[in-house]
């Protein structure tokens, strides 16, 4: 109980108890002095009575027989002990004891004083009775001789009474005073607690409010009641709390803004301390390496290059960047490690920007250049060889010359086709060639497409089937759509061994038509599946079949320009099915993503 209220109450109570004690003591002293005086006065009166009664008897005969009966009578009447002592100290009469057996009283201090002519007073234990007694002794004198002021000393009259009665009275007073003091102290304590309340209440409020603030509840305020000092303290406290709340709010909103920025970033971000322990990760970083806060970066990343970037930036205390390849996820990341000045626990911010796509596009482009060079070189080399043969004399042999020219023509056709495809793709992709949308009957379009390949199919003993019901016309760029379907049939023929079957089918769904080209050919490796629609992508196993990797890319772009989509299902060794889906809102009217004037492009 160390509260201020308790202390104030204790101090008040102690003060009042001390004051009561002093008052009580003073009261007891004065009372006991007054009681003493009263007693002395009463004893003195009794003593005077005794002297008057004893004087004639002493003059007559100072003997026990004369005086003892007197003392007994006086003692009974006065309620006190009466003793008469001869000037030589012998006891001549005593109301309570046998004078004959009493010792000589000459040396009793009160007797000594009375022998000297004064009033003797003493307080002591009675030698003969054992109680504590108050004694008053006065001289008994005879009548003075003429010319003298006082008569001869006849004896001493001594009266005594036990002090116990007085002591009992005093004790009663002491008890009353103590009880009064105790009651007052109790009242004082209650009063002190009541008085201390208003003084300590604002302080208690302050204490509670500051405890609240310490616990993070910054909205705590105190009422300004009480004394001026307390009011000022409360005002100061409230102002401080308001400032604190403002500051904390500002910090909190800044923190959430920062958090939102970091969280929204597509780049993975890590904050590391100076020992490369991860202190913060944003969701992208968590997606990359999992939960990693509190762990060492080296242990989480398990990548020498990345750890090297971090270490270099921390040691040099300047930004370090590098492109890094992450093996298990097969990702290319551009890492930026930026040391943070005064960032406290955050000594370094590491940002990992995913450049896998960029790298992939670069690789694809490189492959394309290599591929196209290869594609161009083969027919060009063929043409050069024929020209040289002709120049070497074959030109003079009309038959041979004719055959060579047919070969040159074929090679030139291949070149033209390649260049044509490249050009077409470039046009669709760049969006420069507008779509020519007309009403198209799919049955007719598909029949024409398939017919172009009949000859080739017969040569390789492949069955071409057309499975198209009578469909309502759709709006499409007939040339491009038939080119796309042609590419699918061409691929199917390329990858289907003799005696296989290729089926071109079409169905009408709610709001879309689907055209599918299925084959019983080689199928596609699942590893290649996600990439076959990319420009210039040629599956390794297919390289020998001299594709350019442009066919499916053209299909994809044509279908997209119609607002549709294309996909493939394939089982390795069993065959593939490519499906084109083109949407339309009402029969005979398909709508591209950009309305009527759909143009090709991504
Ligand atoms: P290419 O001119 O090389 O055929 P495409 O873009 O038309 O280029 O096709 C890309 C790759 O997709 C081909 O190299 C081939 O591996 C695969 N592919 C396409 N169609 C088929 C199919 N019907 N069966 C098996 N593989 C196919």
Coordinates of C-alpha atoms and ligand atoms in Angstrom, one line a residue, residues 491-492 494-495 519 522-524 532 537-539 542 547-553 576 578, ligand 1:
X491 CA 1.4 -29.5 -89.2
X492 CA -0.8 -32.5 -88.7
X494 CA 4.0 -33.2 -91.1
X495 CA 3.8 -35.0 -87.8
X519 CA -4.3 -36.2 -85.9
X522 CA 3.5 -38.2 -83.0
X523 CA 1.9 -36.1 -80.3
X524 CA 3.8 -33.4 -78.5
X532 CA 4.6 -24.3 -79.2
X537 CA 9.6 -22.1 -81.3
X538 CA 10.5 -25.4 -82.9
X539 CA 10.5 -28.5 -80.7
X542 CA 10.8 -31.5 -84.9
X547 CA 9.7 -26.1 -89.7
X548 CA 10.2 -22.4 -89.1
X549 CA 8.3 -22.3 -85.8
X550 CA 6.0 -19.6 -87.3
X551 CA 3.0 -21.7 -88.3
X552 CA 1.3 -21.9 -84.8
X553 CA 2.3 -18.3 -83.9
X576 CA -2.8 -34.2 -81.0
X578 CA -5.8 -28.3 -81.9
Ligands
LIG1 P1 6.7 -25.4 -87.6 O1 6.8 -24.6 -88.8 O2 8.0 -25.9 -87.1 O3 5.8 -26.6 -87.7 P2 4.8 -24.4 -85.8 O4 4.7 -23.2 -85.1 O5 3.7 -24.7 -86.8 O6 6.2 -24.5 -86.5 O7 4.8 -25.6 -84.7 C1 5.7 -25.5 -83.6 C2 6.0 -26.8 -83.1 O8 4.8 -27.5 -82.6 C3 6.5 -27.8 -84.1 O9 7.9 -27.7 -84.2 C4 6.1 -29.1 -83.5 O10 7.1 -29.6 -82.6 C5 4.9 -28.9 -82.8 N1 3.7 -29.3 -83.4 C6 2.8 -28.5 -84.1 N2 1.8 -29.2 -84.6 C7 2.0 -30.5 -84.2 C8 1.3 -31.7 -84.4 N3 0.1 -31.8 -85.1 N4 1.8 -32.8 -83.9 C9 3.0 -32.8 -83.2 N5 3.7 -31.7 -83.0 C10 3.2 -30.5 -83.5

